[in-house]
GROMACS .gro file of C-alpha atoms in nm:
model
  369
    1MET     CA    1  -8.818  -5.464 -11.116
    2ALA     CA    2  -8.442  -5.444 -11.168
    3SER     CA    3  -8.254  -5.188 -10.964
    4ALA     CA    4  -8.086  -4.895 -11.141
    5ARG     CA    5  -7.733  -4.951 -11.269
    6ALA     CA    6  -7.477  -4.783 -11.041
    7ASP     CA    7  -7.281  -4.490 -11.184
    8VAL     CA    8  -6.967  -4.599 -10.997
    9LEU     CA    9  -6.774  -4.926 -11.034
   10VAL     CA   10  -6.502  -5.043 -10.797
   11PHE     CA   11  -6.276  -5.290 -10.979
   12GLY     CA   12  -6.065  -5.512 -10.757
   13ALA     CA   13  -6.320  -5.453 -10.483
   14THR     CA   14  -6.252  -5.783 -10.305
   15GLY     CA   15  -5.889  -5.701 -10.227
   16PHE     CA   16  -5.762  -5.527  -9.915
   17THR     CA   17  -5.761  -5.176 -10.063
   18GLY     CA   18  -6.077  -5.236 -10.267
   19LYS     CA   19  -6.275  -5.319  -9.953
   20LEU     CA   20  -6.151  -5.000  -9.789
   21VAL     CA   21  -6.263  -4.800 -10.093
   22CYS     CA   22  -6.607  -4.961 -10.072
   23ASP     CA   23  -6.629  -4.863  -9.705
   24ALA     CA   24  -6.525  -4.505  -9.784
   25LEU     CA   25  -6.787  -4.476 -10.058
   26ARG     CA   26  -7.059  -4.614  -9.829
   27THR     CA   27  -6.962  -4.361  -9.562
   28ARG     CA   28  -7.007  -4.083  -9.818
   29GLY     CA   29  -7.342  -4.221  -9.930
   30VAL     CA   30  -7.224  -4.309 -10.281
   31THR     CA   31  -7.405  -4.594 -10.459
   32PHE     CA   32  -7.160  -4.825 -10.634
   33ALA     CA   33  -7.117  -5.164 -10.798
   34ILE     CA   34  -6.826  -5.401 -10.743
   35ALA     CA   35  -6.626  -5.590 -11.002
   36GLY     CA   36  -6.356  -5.854 -10.996
   37ARG     CA   37  -6.238  -6.186 -11.131
   38SER     CA   38  -6.384  -6.424 -10.869
   39ARG     CA   39  -6.760  -6.486 -10.854
   40ALA     CA   40  -6.736  -6.638 -10.506
   41LYS     CA   41  -6.546  -6.341 -10.363
   42LEU     CA   42  -6.778  -6.090 -10.532
   43ASP     CA   43  -7.089  -6.260 -10.398
   44ALA     CA   44  -6.946  -6.276 -10.047
   45LEU     CA   45  -6.852  -5.907 -10.053
   46SER     CA   46  -7.186  -5.808 -10.202
   47ASP     CA   47  -7.368  -5.990  -9.921
   48SER     CA   48  -7.155  -5.813  -9.660
   49LEU     CA   49  -7.241  -5.479  -9.822
   50GLY     CA   50  -7.613  -5.547  -9.824
   51GLY     CA   51  -7.648  -5.681 -10.178
   52VAL     CA   52  -7.469  -5.433 -10.405
   53GLU     CA   53  -7.455  -5.489 -10.781
   54THR     CA   54  -7.172  -5.713 -10.903
   55ALA     CA   55  -6.989  -5.756 -11.233
   56LEU     CA   56  -6.766  -6.053 -11.312
   57VAL     CA   57  -6.475  -5.956 -11.537
   58ASP     CA   58  -6.237  -6.171 -11.739
   59LEU     CA   59  -5.949  -5.942 -11.834
   60LYS     CA   60  -5.878  -6.156 -12.141
   61ASP     CA   61  -6.237  -6.116 -12.263
   62ALA     CA   62  -6.307  -5.762 -12.386
   63GLU     CA   63  -6.682  -5.824 -12.390
   64THR     CA   64  -6.695  -5.883 -12.015
   65ILE     CA   65  -6.506  -5.558 -11.958
   66VAL     CA   66  -6.739  -5.358 -12.181
   67ARG     CA   67  -7.045  -5.511 -12.011
   68ALA     CA   68  -6.907  -5.422 -11.668
   69LEU     CA   69  -6.822  -5.065 -11.766
   70SER     CA   70  -7.118  -4.972 -11.987
   71GLY     CA   71  -7.331  -4.700 -11.835
   72ARG     CA   72  -7.079  -4.611 -11.564
   73LYS     CA   73  -6.956  -4.259 -11.501
   74VAL     CA   74  -6.656  -4.334 -11.276
   75VAL     CA   75  -6.430  -4.634 -11.214
   76SER     CA   76  -6.208  -4.683 -10.910
   77ALA     CA   77  -5.944  -4.945 -10.997
   78CYS     CA   78  -5.774  -5.118 -10.703
   79ALA     CA   79  -5.636  -5.444 -10.849
   80GLY     CA   80  -5.262  -5.487 -10.892
   81PRO     CA   81  -4.987  -5.536 -10.978
   82PHE     CA   82  -5.116  -5.289 -11.235
   83ILE     CA   83  -4.852  -5.365 -11.495
   84ASP     CA   84  -4.996  -5.719 -11.501
   85VAL     CA   85  -5.372  -5.659 -11.470
   86GLY     CA   86  -5.439  -5.285 -11.491
   87GLU     CA   87  -5.424  -5.194 -11.858
   88PRO     CA   88  -5.751  -5.347 -11.988
   89ILE     CA   89  -5.967  -5.147 -11.745
   90LEU     CA   90  -5.776  -4.820 -11.791
   91ALA     CA   91  -5.777  -4.859 -12.170
   92SER     CA   92  -6.151  -4.927 -12.181
   93CYS     CA   93  -6.230  -4.625 -11.963
   94ALA     CA   94  -6.012  -4.404 -12.184
   95ARG     CA   95  -6.196  -4.526 -12.495
   96MET     CA   96  -6.546  -4.512 -12.343
   97GLY     CA   97  -6.517  -4.167 -12.187
   98ILE     CA   98  -6.542  -4.293 -11.827
   99HIS     CA   99  -6.358  -4.107 -11.553
  100TYR     CA  100  -6.099  -4.333 -11.394
  101ALA     CA  101  -5.871  -4.330 -11.089
  102ASP     CA  102  -5.647  -4.607 -10.962
  103THR     CA  103  -5.423  -4.688 -10.668
  104THR     CA  104  -5.100  -4.777 -10.849
  105GLY     CA  105  -4.755  -4.674 -10.734
  106GLU     CA  106  -4.588  -4.842 -11.033
  107GLN     CA  107  -4.377  -4.612 -11.246
  108ASN     CA  108  -4.387  -4.834 -11.554
  109PHE     CA  109  -4.767  -4.853 -11.547
  110VAL     CA  110  -4.811  -4.476 -11.525
  111ALA     CA  111  -4.562  -4.427 -11.808
  112LEU     CA  112  -4.759  -4.678 -12.016
  113ALA     CA  113  -5.086  -4.497 -11.940
  114VAL     CA  114  -4.951  -4.160 -12.052
  115LEU     CA  115  -4.783  -4.295 -12.364
  116ARG     CA  116  -5.069  -4.512 -12.491
  117TYR     CA  117  -5.390  -4.351 -12.367
  118ARG     CA  118  -5.349  -3.976 -12.316
  119ALA     CA  119  -5.478  -3.884 -12.661
  120THR     CA  120  -5.756  -4.144 -12.642
  121ALA     CA  121  -5.881  -4.009 -12.309
  122GLU     CA  122  -5.863  -3.650 -12.429
  123ALA     CA  123  -6.073  -3.739 -12.733
  124SER     CA  124  -6.334  -3.932 -12.534
  125GLY     CA  125  -6.360  -3.674 -12.255
  126ALA     CA  126  -6.234  -3.908 -11.982
  127CYS     CA  127  -6.021  -3.793 -11.690
  128VAL     CA  128  -5.778  -4.079 -11.631
  129ALA     CA  129  -5.593  -4.022 -11.304
  130PRO     CA  130  -5.343  -4.295 -11.212
  131SER     CA  131  -5.191  -4.301 -10.864
  132MET     CA  132  -5.478  -4.136 -10.677
  133ALA     CA  133  -5.352  -4.291 -10.355
  134TYR     CA  134  -5.110  -4.240 -10.066
  135GLU     CA  135  -4.863  -4.303 -10.342
  136ILE     CA  136  -4.853  -4.070 -10.540
  137ALA     CA  137  -5.117  -3.807 -10.474
  138PRO     CA  138  -4.997  -3.636 -10.150
  139PRO     CA  139  -4.638  -3.598 -10.276
  140ASP     CA  140  -4.772  -3.464 -10.606
  141TRP     CA  141  -4.988  -3.209 -10.423
  142ALA     CA  142  -4.691  -3.114 -10.205
  143ALA     CA  143  -4.469  -3.072 -10.512
  144HIS     CA  144  -4.728  -2.843 -10.674
  145LEU     CA  145  -4.743  -2.628 -10.360
  146ALA     CA  146  -4.363  -2.615 -10.322
  147ALA     CA  147  -4.326  -2.502 -10.684
  148GLN     CA  148  -4.591  -2.234 -10.626
  149ARG     CA  149  -4.408  -2.110 -10.316
  150LEU     CA  150  -4.087  -2.092 -10.518
  151GLY     CA  151  -4.255  -1.849 -10.756
  152LYS     CA  152  -4.060  -1.965 -11.061
  153GLU     CA  153  -3.988  -2.281 -11.253
  154PRO     CA  154  -3.789  -2.519 -11.031
  155ASP     CA  155  -3.452  -2.647 -11.135
  156ALA     CA  156  -3.534  -2.959 -10.936
  157ILE     CA  157  -3.793  -3.111 -10.706
  158ASP     CA  158  -3.709  -3.393 -10.468
  159ILE     CA  159  -3.988  -3.604 -10.315
  160VAL     CA  160  -3.923  -3.796  -9.992
  161TYR     CA  161  -4.142  -4.061  -9.824
  162ILE     CA  162  -4.076  -4.059  -9.450
  163PRO     CA  163  -4.230  -4.327  -9.223
  164ARG     CA  164  -4.258  -4.194  -8.868
  165ALA     CA  165  -4.266  -4.339  -8.519
  166GLY     CA  166  -4.062  -4.644  -8.614
  167GLY     CA  167  -4.295  -4.746  -8.895
  168ASN     CA  168  -4.198  -5.079  -9.055
  169LEU     CA  169  -4.278  -5.072  -9.426
  170ALA     CA  170  -4.275  -5.452  -9.455
  171ASP     CA  171  -4.548  -5.481  -9.192
  172ALA     CA  172  -4.736  -5.176  -9.316
  173THR     CA  173  -4.785  -5.284  -9.679
  174THR     CA  174  -5.036  -5.516  -9.844
  175ARG     CA  175  -4.950  -5.832 -10.033
  176GLY     CA  176  -5.037  -5.649 -10.356
  177THR     CA  177  -4.804  -5.361 -10.271
  178LYS     CA  178  -4.519  -5.602 -10.201
  179LEU     CA  179  -4.571  -5.763 -10.543
  180SER     CA  180  -4.576  -5.420 -10.706
  181VAL     CA  181  -4.251  -5.323 -10.530
  182LEU     CA  182  -4.091  -5.645 -10.652
  183SER     CA  183  -4.195  -5.560 -11.009
  184ILE     CA  184  -4.055  -5.210 -10.970
  185PHE     CA  185  -3.714  -5.318 -10.845
  186SER     CA  186  -3.674  -5.606 -11.092
  187GLY     CA  187  -3.769  -5.389 -11.390
  188GLU     CA  188  -3.638  -5.070 -11.546
  189SER     CA  189  -3.589  -4.777 -11.313
  190ARG     CA  190  -3.607  -4.415 -11.426
  191GLN     CA  191  -3.580  -4.066 -11.285
  192TYR     CA  192  -3.665  -3.736 -11.456
  193ILE     CA  193  -3.328  -3.569 -11.512
  194ASP     CA  194  -3.261  -3.252 -11.707
  195GLY     CA  195  -3.594  -3.257 -11.891
  196ALA     CA  196  -3.617  -3.626 -11.978
  197LEU     CA  197  -3.689  -3.966 -11.826
  198ARG     CA  198  -3.355  -4.139 -11.793
  199ARG     CA  199  -3.252  -4.479 -11.665
  200GLU     CA  200  -3.109  -4.467 -11.317
  201ALA     CA  201  -3.069  -4.759 -11.079
  202PRO     CA  202  -3.255  -4.757 -10.746
  203ALA     CA  203  -3.034  -4.611 -10.471
  204ALA     CA  204  -2.811  -4.434 -10.723
  205THR     CA  205  -2.849  -4.119 -10.514
  206VAL     CA  206  -2.840  -4.094 -10.134
  207ARG     CA  207  -2.921  -3.757  -9.977
  208THR     CA  208  -2.998  -3.603  -9.641
  209PHE     CA  209  -3.300  -3.379  -9.588
  210PRO     CA  210  -3.410  -3.165  -9.293
  211ALA     CA  211  -3.675  -3.301  -9.061
  212ARG     CA  212  -4.016  -3.138  -9.048
  213GLU     CA  213  -3.952  -3.011  -8.697
  214GLU     CA  214  -3.698  -2.732  -8.648
  215GLY     CA  215  -3.390  -2.886  -8.489
  216GLY     CA  216  -3.501  -3.239  -8.574
  217ARG     CA  217  -3.260  -3.509  -8.680
  218ALA     CA  218  -3.164  -3.499  -9.048
  219ILE     CA  219  -3.326  -3.764  -9.268
  220THR     CA  220  -3.121  -3.999  -9.485
  221ALA     CA  221  -3.299  -4.121  -9.798
  222MET     CA  222  -3.216  -4.322 -10.110
  223SER     CA  223  -3.359  -4.265 -10.456
  224ILE     CA  224  -3.633  -4.501 -10.576
  225PRO     CA  225  -3.825  -4.530 -10.905
  226SER     CA  226  -4.175  -4.387 -10.869
  227PRO     CA  227  -4.445  -4.218 -11.080
  228GLU     CA  228  -4.356  -3.870 -10.947
  229SER     CA  229  -4.090  -3.857 -11.218
  230ILE     CA  230  -4.372  -3.875 -11.473
  231VAL     CA  231  -4.655  -3.675 -11.314
  232VAL     CA  232  -4.477  -3.392 -11.127
  233PRO     CA  233  -4.302  -3.230 -11.428
  234SER     CA  234  -4.636  -3.200 -11.611
  235HIS     CA  235  -4.766  -2.929 -11.377
  236THR     CA  236  -4.452  -2.783 -11.215
  237ALA     CA  237  -4.217  -2.753 -11.518
  238ALA     CA  238  -3.935  -2.886 -11.298
  239ARG     CA  239  -3.630  -2.987 -11.499
  240THR     CA  240  -3.534  -3.269 -11.260
  241VAL     CA  241  -3.759  -3.477 -11.031
  242ARG     CA  242  -3.635  -3.755 -10.807
  243THR     CA  243  -3.819  -3.964 -10.549
  244PHE     CA  244  -3.656  -4.088 -10.229
  245MET     CA  245  -3.741  -4.325  -9.943
  246ALA     CA  246  -3.613  -4.240  -9.596
  247MET     CA  247  -3.421  -4.520  -9.427
  248ASP     CA  248  -3.133  -4.607  -9.200
  249LYS     CA  249  -2.816  -4.436  -9.319
  250ALA     CA  250  -2.603  -4.752  -9.324
  251ALA     CA  251  -2.870  -4.946  -9.515
  252ALA     CA  252  -2.906  -4.668  -9.772
  253HIS     CA  253  -2.534  -4.661  -9.845
  254LEU     CA  254  -2.515  -5.042  -9.858
  255LEU     CA  255  -2.795  -5.049 -10.116
  256GLN     CA  256  -2.620  -4.773 -10.308
  257LYS     CA  257  -2.308  -4.987 -10.334
  258ALA     CA  258  -2.517  -5.284 -10.454
  259ARG     CA  259  -2.721  -5.087 -10.708
  260GLY     CA  260  -2.542  -5.237 -11.008
  261VAL     CA  261  -2.647  -5.594 -10.928
  262ALA     CA  262  -2.968  -5.550 -10.726
  263PRO     CA  263  -3.213  -5.551 -11.023
  264ALA     CA  264  -3.059  -5.869 -11.167
  265LEU     CA  265  -3.070  -6.037 -10.826
  266ALA     CA  266  -3.435  -5.935 -10.785
  267ARG     CA  267  -3.520  -6.091 -11.124
  268VAL     CA  268  -3.341  -6.417 -11.040
  269ALA     CA  269  -3.502  -6.437 -10.697
  270ARG     CA  270  -3.846  -6.329 -10.817
  271PRO     CA  271  -4.015  -6.675 -10.809
  272LEU     CA  272  -3.898  -6.737 -10.452
  273LEU     CA  273  -3.997  -6.387 -10.343
  274VAL     CA  274  -4.341  -6.417 -10.502
  275ARG     CA  275  -4.403  -6.739 -10.307
  276ALA     CA  276  -4.282  -6.577  -9.986
  277ILE     CA  277  -4.508  -6.276 -10.041
  278GLY     CA  278  -4.798  -6.512 -10.101
  279ARG     CA  279  -4.758  -6.639  -9.745
  280THR     CA  280  -4.785  -6.293  -9.590
  281THR     CA  281  -5.108  -6.140  -9.459
  282GLU     CA  282  -5.337  -5.971  -9.711
  283GLY     CA  283  -5.283  -5.631  -9.552
  284PRO     CA  284  -5.146  -5.449  -9.248
  285GLU     CA  285  -5.309  -5.504  -8.913
  286GLY     CA  286  -5.319  -5.324  -8.580
  287GLU     CA  287  -5.055  -5.056  -8.524
  288ALA     CA  288  -4.894  -5.125  -8.862
  289ARG     CA  289  -5.218  -5.021  -9.035
  290GLY     CA  290  -5.207  -4.681  -8.861
  291MET     CA  291  -4.848  -4.597  -8.952
  292GLU     CA  292  -4.775  -4.225  -8.939
  293PHE     CA  293  -4.583  -4.063  -9.222
  294ASP     CA  294  -4.453  -3.743  -9.371
  295VAL     CA  295  -4.405  -3.672  -9.737
  296LEU     CA  296  -4.167  -3.392  -9.828
  297ALA     CA  297  -4.147  -3.196 -10.152
  298GLU     CA  298  -3.835  -2.981 -10.180
  299ALA     CA  299  -3.831  -2.738 -10.474
  300ARG     CA  300  -3.508  -2.562 -10.570
  301SER     CA  301  -3.415  -2.283 -10.807
  302GLY     CA  302  -3.055  -2.172 -10.785
  303ASP     CA  303  -2.985  -2.124 -10.416
  304THR     CA  304  -3.351  -2.078 -10.319
  305VAL     CA  305  -3.536  -2.365 -10.155
  306LYS     CA  306  -3.900  -2.417 -10.058
  307ARG     CA  307  -4.011  -2.722  -9.862
  308VAL     CA  308  -4.363  -2.851  -9.812
  309TYR     CA  309  -4.439  -3.141  -9.576
  310LEU     CA  310  -4.768  -3.328  -9.562
  311THR     CA  311  -4.829  -3.539  -9.253
  312GLY     CA  312  -5.085  -3.816  -9.214
  313ARG     CA  313  -5.144  -4.170  -9.094
  314ASP     CA  314  -5.296  -4.498  -9.216
  315PRO     CA  315  -5.176  -4.495  -9.579
  316TYR     CA  316  -5.437  -4.745  -9.702
  317GLY     CA  317  -5.721  -4.571  -9.523
  318LEU     CA  318  -5.602  -4.245  -9.678
  319THR     CA  319  -5.588  -4.411 -10.020
  320ALA     CA  320  -5.954  -4.512  -9.983
  321GLN     CA  321  -6.050  -4.158  -9.893
  322ILE     CA  322  -5.859  -4.015 -10.191
  323GLN     CA  323  -6.038  -4.256 -10.423
  324ALA     CA  324  -6.376  -4.169 -10.270
  325LEU     CA  325  -6.302  -3.797 -10.303
  326PHE     CA  326  -6.222  -3.838 -10.673
  327VAL     CA  327  -6.542  -4.037 -10.728
  328GLU     CA  328  -6.752  -3.784 -10.540
  329ARG     CA  329  -6.608  -3.488 -10.732
  330ALA     CA  330  -6.641  -3.666 -11.067
  331LEU     CA  331  -7.008  -3.743 -11.001
  332ALA     CA  332  -7.063  -3.379 -10.907
  333GLY     CA  333  -6.905  -3.257 -11.232
  334LYS     CA  334  -6.607  -3.104 -11.050
  335VAL     CA  335  -6.336  -3.301 -11.231
  336HIS     CA  336  -6.268  -3.091 -11.540
  337ALA     CA  337  -5.936  -3.230 -11.662
  338ARG     CA  338  -5.929  -3.461 -11.961
  339GLY     CA  339  -5.663  -3.707 -12.069
  340VAL     CA  340  -5.416  -3.897 -11.849
  341VAL     CA  341  -5.335  -3.648 -11.575
  342ALA     CA  342  -5.146  -3.598 -11.250
  343PRO     CA  343  -5.329  -3.597 -10.916
  344SER     CA  344  -5.277  -3.219 -10.889
  345VAL     CA  345  -5.448  -3.173 -11.224
  346ALA     CA  346  -5.740  -3.402 -11.136
  347ILE     CA  347  -5.795  -3.240 -10.795
  348ALA     CA  348  -5.627  -2.912 -10.699
  349PRO     CA  349  -5.407  -2.935 -10.387
  350ALA     CA  350  -5.615  -2.681 -10.194
  351ASP     CA  351  -5.933  -2.880 -10.258
  352ALA     CA  352  -5.763  -3.206 -10.159
  353LEU     CA  353  -5.620  -3.068  -9.835
  354ALA     CA  354  -5.955  -2.919  -9.739
  355ALA     CA  355  -6.120  -3.262  -9.772
  356LEU     CA  356  -5.857  -3.508  -9.648
  357PRO     CA  357  -5.685  -3.582  -9.313
  358LEU     CA  358  -5.349  -3.435  -9.413
  359GLU     CA  359  -5.162  -3.163  -9.226
  360LEU     CA  360  -4.958  -2.906  -9.417
  361HIS     CA  361  -4.623  -2.784  -9.282
  362GLU     CA  362  -4.374  -2.559  -9.456
  363ARG     CA  363  -4.007  -2.485  -9.414
  364ALA     CA  364  -3.821  -2.241  -9.633
  365SER     CA  365  -3.465  -2.130  -9.653
  366ALA     CA  366  -3.296  -1.867  -9.862
  367THR     CA  367  -3.021  -2.105  -9.964
  368THR     CA  368  -2.974  -2.476  -9.995
  369GLU     CA  369  -2.848  -2.660  -9.691
   0.00000   0.00000   0.00000
């Protein structure tokens, strides 16, 4: 007698993040199937998980995608770079009315999802939630809370990613994330400025922000392209949204000076960089895996500022827990949004913070610093 078809499908399950998502689902007692593009890797993972259902997918063959997705209620998509391999799964979920969350941090992919599939998902009843991961969900939740604390529509919201305790981003990222970052910096870069997405080179803006701790050392950060510019305005009504990465002050200003040529250099060097990335480990190990971080959302209206910090550790482990939380809530009928939505619309910040290992800290000031 054949076993029942699982309601949940993890696509890209054999990758570093996909395996973590599978572990998080097992911990929560969720039955799931796994899907990917390699039969050998799927079979090996299925055996290690005790014989879970598998689905082999050829992204160029729509029939294999439909077969893999038919009868599912929720899909967790973990395979990237998403701009290269993500659209067929997202598009099929939007058409078939299947709730969907992914782990992308790619601005161009989220923009594509909103532009092409929002109406389709609304019509089918699917909640399509890109970036349900360390990037971009915690900053999006923080931005929502900061805007609420402000009590009026923000003129601007700045998002800052802040590695702590000497965290090294090169060591703390997966091979897939490195490839995604390369795609981001060799492609078009946008920020949400004065009510519209506008082209702006990475590192065009360098700012300092206050540390989470009172009296702490100020944080230097450079602007980077990220999906916050697309998702945050949808639920905060902010007129300007920029995303920043904290880094050494000298490095930030050097990159700012090179911003006019950096994308072209990244495109020229892409083949060499792809080969170099291919020689790195699949994912972070040891202390690098447990990197501590803050994310800051600073909302401003006139001279009034509200700041919300979320603190956590182990970005990829957190990503797996965010995916599992979305799956669990979707199965329980607690995901009510439809269309292509921001993390804060898919799961309210209060619900997320009650369920995830994130600490909330707030700093407010009557005037900008």
